[in-house]
PDB file of C-alpha atoms in Angstrom:
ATOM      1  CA  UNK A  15      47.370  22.810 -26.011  1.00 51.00           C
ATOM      2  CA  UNK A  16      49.826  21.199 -23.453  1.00 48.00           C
ATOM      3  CA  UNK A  17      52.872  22.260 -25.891  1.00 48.00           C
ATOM      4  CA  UNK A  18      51.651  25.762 -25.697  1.00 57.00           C
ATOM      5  CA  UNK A  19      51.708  25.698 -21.676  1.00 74.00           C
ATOM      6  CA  UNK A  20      55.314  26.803 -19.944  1.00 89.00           C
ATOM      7  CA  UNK A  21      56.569  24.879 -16.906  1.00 93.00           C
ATOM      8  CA  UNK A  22      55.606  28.535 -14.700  1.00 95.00           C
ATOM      9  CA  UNK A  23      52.134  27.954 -15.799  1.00 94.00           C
ATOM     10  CA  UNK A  24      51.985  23.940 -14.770  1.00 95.00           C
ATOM     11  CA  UNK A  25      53.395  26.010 -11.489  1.00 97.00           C
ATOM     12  CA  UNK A  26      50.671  28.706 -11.419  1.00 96.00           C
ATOM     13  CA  UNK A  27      47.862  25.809 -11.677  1.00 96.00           C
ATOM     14  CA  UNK A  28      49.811  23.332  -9.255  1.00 97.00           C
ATOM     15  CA  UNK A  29      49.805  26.745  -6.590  1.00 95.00           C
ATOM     16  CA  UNK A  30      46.452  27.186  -6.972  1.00 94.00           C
ATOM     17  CA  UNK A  31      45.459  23.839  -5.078  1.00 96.00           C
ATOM     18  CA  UNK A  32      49.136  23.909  -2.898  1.00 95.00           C
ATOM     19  CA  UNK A  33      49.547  20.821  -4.277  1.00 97.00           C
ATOM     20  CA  UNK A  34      48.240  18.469  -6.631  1.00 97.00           C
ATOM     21  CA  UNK A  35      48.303  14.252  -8.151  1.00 95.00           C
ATOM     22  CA  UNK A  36      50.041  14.630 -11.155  1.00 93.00           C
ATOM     23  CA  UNK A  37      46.703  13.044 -12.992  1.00 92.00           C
ATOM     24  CA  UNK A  38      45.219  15.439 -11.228  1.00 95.00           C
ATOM     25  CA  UNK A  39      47.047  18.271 -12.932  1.00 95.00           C
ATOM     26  CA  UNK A  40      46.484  16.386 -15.966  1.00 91.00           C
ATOM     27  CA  UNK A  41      42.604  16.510 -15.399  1.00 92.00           C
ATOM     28  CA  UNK A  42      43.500  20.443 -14.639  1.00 94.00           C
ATOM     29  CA  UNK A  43      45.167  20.682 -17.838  1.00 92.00           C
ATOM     30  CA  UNK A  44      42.151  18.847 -19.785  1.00 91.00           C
ATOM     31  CA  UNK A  45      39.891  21.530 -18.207  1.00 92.00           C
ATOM     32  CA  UNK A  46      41.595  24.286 -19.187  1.00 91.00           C
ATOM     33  CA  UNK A  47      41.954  23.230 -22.788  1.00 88.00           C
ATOM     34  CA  UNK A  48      38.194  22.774 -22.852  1.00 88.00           C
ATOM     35  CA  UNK A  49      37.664  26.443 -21.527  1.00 87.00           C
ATOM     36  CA  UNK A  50      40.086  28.011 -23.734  1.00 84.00           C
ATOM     37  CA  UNK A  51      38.511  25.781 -26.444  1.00 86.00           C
ATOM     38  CA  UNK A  52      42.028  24.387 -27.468  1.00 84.00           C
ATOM     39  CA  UNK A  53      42.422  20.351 -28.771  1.00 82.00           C
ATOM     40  CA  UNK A  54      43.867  18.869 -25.900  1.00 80.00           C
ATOM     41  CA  UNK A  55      47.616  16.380 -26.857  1.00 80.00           C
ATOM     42  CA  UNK A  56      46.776  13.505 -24.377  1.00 78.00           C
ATOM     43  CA  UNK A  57      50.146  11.935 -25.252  1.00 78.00           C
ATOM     44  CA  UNK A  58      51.926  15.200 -24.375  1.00 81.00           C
ATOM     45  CA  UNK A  59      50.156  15.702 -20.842  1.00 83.00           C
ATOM     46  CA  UNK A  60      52.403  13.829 -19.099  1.00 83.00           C
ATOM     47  CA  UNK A  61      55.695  14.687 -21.132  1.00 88.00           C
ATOM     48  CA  UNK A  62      54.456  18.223 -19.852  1.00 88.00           C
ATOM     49  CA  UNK A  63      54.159  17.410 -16.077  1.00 90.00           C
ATOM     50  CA  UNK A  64      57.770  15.580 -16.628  1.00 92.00           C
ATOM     51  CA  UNK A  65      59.245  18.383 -18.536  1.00 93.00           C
ATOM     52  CA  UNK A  66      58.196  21.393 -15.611  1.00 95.00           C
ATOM     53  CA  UNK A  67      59.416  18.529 -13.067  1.00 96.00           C
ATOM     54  CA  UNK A  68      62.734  17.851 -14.742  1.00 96.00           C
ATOM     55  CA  UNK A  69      63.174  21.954 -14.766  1.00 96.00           C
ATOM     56  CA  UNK A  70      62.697  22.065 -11.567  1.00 98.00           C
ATOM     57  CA  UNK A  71      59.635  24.251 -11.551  1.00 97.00           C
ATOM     58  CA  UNK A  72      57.522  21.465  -9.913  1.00 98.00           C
ATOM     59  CA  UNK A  73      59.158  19.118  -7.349  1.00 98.00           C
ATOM     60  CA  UNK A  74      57.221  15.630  -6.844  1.00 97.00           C
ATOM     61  CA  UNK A  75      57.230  14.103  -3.242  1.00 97.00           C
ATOM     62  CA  UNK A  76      56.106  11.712  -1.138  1.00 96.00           C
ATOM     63  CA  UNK A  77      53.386  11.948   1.111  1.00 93.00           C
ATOM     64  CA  UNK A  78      51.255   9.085   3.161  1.00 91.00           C
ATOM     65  CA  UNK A  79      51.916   6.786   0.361  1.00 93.00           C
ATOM     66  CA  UNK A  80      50.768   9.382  -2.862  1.00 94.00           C
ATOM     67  CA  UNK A  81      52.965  11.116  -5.493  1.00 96.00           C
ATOM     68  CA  UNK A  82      52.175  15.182  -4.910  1.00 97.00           C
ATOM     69  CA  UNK A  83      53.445  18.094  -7.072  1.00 98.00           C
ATOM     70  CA  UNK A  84      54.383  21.340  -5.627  1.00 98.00           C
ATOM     71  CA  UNK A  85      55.934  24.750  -6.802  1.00 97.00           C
ATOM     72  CA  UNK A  86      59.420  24.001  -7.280  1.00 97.00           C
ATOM     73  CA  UNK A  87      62.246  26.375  -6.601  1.00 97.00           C
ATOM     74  CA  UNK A  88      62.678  27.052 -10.420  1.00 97.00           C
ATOM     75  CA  UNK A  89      59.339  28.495 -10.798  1.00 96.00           C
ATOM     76  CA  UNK A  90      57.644  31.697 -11.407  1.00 95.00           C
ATOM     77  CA  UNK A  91      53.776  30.562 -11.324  1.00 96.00           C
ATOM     78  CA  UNK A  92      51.839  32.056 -13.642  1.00 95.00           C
ATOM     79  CA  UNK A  93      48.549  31.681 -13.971  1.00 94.00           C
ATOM     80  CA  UNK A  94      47.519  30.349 -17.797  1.00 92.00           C
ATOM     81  CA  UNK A  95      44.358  32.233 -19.617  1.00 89.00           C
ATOM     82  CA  UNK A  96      41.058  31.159 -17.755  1.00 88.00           C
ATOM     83  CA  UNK A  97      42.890  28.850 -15.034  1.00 93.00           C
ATOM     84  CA  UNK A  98      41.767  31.075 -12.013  1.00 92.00           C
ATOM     85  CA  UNK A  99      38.484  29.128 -12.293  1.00 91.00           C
ATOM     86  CA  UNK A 100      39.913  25.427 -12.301  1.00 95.00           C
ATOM     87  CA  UNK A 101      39.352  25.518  -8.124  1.00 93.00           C
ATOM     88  CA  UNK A 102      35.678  25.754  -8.952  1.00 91.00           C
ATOM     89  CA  UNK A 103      35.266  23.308 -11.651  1.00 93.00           C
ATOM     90  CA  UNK A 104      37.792  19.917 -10.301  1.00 93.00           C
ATOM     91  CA  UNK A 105      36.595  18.082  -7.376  1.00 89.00           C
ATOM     92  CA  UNK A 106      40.164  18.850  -5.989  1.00 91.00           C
ATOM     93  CA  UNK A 107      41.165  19.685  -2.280  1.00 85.00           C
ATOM     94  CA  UNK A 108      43.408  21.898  -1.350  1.00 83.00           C
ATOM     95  CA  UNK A 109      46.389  20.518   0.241  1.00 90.00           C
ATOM     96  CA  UNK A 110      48.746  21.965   2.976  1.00 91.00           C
ATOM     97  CA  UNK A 111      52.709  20.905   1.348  1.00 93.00           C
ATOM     98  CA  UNK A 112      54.604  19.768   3.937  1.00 94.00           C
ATOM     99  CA  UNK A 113      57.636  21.978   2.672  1.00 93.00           C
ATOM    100  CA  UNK A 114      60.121  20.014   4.899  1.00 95.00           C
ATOM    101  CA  UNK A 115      58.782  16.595   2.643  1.00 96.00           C
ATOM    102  CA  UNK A 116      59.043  18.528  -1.042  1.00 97.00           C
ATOM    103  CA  UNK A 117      62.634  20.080  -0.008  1.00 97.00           C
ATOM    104  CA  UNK A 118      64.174  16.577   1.105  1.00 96.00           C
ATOM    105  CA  UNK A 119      63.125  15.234  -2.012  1.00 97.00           C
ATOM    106  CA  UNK A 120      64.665  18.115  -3.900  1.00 97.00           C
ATOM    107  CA  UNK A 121      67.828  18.214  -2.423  1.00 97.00           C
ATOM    108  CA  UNK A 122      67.656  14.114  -3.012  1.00 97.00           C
ATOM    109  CA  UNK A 123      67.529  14.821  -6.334  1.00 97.00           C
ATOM    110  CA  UNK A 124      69.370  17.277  -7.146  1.00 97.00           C
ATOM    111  CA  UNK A 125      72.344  15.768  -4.934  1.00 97.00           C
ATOM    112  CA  UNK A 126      72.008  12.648  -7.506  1.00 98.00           C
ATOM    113  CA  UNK A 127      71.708  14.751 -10.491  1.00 98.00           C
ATOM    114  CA  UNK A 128      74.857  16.812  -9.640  1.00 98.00           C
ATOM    115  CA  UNK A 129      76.895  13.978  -8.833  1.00 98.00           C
ATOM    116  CA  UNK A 130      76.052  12.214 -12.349  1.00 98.00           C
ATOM    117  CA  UNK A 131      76.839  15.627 -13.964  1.00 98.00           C
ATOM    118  CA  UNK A 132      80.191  15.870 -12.299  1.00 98.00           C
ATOM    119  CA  UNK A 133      81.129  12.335 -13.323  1.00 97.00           C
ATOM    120  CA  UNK A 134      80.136  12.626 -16.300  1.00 98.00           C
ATOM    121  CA  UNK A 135      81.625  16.255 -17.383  1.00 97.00           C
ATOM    122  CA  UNK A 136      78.733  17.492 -18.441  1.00 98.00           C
ATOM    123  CA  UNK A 137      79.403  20.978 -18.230  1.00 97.00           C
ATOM    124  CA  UNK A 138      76.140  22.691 -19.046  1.00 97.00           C
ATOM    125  CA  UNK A 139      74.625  20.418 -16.859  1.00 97.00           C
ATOM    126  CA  UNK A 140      76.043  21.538 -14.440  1.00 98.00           C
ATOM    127  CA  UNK A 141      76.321  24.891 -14.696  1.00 98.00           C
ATOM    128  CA  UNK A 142      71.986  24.386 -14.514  1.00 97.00           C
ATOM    129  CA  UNK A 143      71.931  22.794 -11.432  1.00 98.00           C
ATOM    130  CA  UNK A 144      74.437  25.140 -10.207  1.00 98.00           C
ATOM    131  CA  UNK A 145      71.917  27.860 -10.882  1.00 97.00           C
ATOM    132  CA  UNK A 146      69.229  25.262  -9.317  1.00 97.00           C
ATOM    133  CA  UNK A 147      71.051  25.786  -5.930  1.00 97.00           C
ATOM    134  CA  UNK A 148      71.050  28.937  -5.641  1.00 96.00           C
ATOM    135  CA  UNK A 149      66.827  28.712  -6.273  1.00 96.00           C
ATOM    136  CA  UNK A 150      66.760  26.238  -3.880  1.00 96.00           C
ATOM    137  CA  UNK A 151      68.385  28.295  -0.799  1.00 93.00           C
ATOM    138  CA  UNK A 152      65.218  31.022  -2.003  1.00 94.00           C
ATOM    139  CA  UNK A 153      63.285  28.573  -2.492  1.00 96.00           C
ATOM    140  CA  UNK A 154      63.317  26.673   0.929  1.00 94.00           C
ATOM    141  CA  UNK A 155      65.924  26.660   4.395  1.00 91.00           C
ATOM    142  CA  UNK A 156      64.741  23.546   5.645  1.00 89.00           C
ATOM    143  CA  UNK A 157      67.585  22.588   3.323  1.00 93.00           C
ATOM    144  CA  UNK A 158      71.027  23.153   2.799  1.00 94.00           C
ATOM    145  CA  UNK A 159      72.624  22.733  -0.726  1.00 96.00           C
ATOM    146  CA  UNK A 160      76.252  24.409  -0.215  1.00 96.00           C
ATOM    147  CA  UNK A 161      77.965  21.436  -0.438  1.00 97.00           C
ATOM    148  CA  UNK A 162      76.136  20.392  -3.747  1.00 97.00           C
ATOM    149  CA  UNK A 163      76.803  24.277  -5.093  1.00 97.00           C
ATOM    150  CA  UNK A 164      80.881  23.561  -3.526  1.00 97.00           C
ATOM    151  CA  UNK A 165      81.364  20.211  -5.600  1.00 97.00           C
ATOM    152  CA  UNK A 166      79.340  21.926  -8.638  1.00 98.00           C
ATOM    153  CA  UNK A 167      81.810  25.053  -8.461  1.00 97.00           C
ATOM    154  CA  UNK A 168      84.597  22.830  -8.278  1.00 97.00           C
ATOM    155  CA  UNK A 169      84.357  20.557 -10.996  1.00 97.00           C
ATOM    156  CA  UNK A 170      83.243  23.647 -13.176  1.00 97.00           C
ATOM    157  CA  UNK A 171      86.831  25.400 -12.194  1.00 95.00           C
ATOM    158  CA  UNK A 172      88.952  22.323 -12.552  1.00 86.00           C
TER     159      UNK A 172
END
């Protein structure tokens, strides 16, 4: 079932709480299996999680000592058949993101990602993150990526 999910539906079910555990999206993604009365690939649930994290379409932070997810700036949340009802069934609160938190830690991120691309010439590398940038200045403006989108421009001119 987790195969079958895209990273903007991890999104849709992460937006529905504001922000979630990552086993607690896990336990989401369990749930939703169950309801849609799909086998459930418990060695893929976190390969999922990673995979929408690594596309940027949930960004992990920080906060009082626990790992959160949160909509990233690469997603579209969409909400997965019968997911509108996971609220009801987890045990889950729903949690204010402290935006300023989730956009330091994607700028972190994506400042180390875009430096290893550029050393490494890995064009289509960077010509993603380049595209990331210019989500995250949508995404968030408690954050300024210009000079990540400048050195990514650069070394994709040179």
């Amino acid at each position: 079932m987790t195969s079958e999910l895209q990273t903007d539906e991890l999104a849709g079910i992460v937006d529905l709480f504001g922000a979630l555990r990552p086993a607690e999206l896990e336990r989401a993604l369990e749930e939703l299996a169950f309801k849609q009365g799909a086998d459930v690939d418990e060695s893929g649930l976190s390969t999922a999680v990673d995979d929408a994290v690594a596309s940027y379409a949930l960004a992990r932070y920080e906060r009082n000592g626990e790992t959160l997810l949160v909509t990233g700036p690469a997603a579209f949340p969409t909400l997965p058949e019968n997911a509108e009802d996971l609220p009801h069934i987890l045990d889950v609160p729903e949690r204010d993101v402290d935006r300023e938190a989730a956009a330091q830690a994607v700028a972190e991120r994506l400042r180390s990602e875009a430096a290893r691309a550029v050393a490494q010439d890995q064009e289509s590398s960077m010509r993603r993150l380049l595209d990331v940038t210019y989500d995250v200045a949508v995404w968030s403006d408690a954050i300024d990526v210009d000079d990540i989108r400048a050195r990514l421009d650069d070394a994709l001119t040179e």
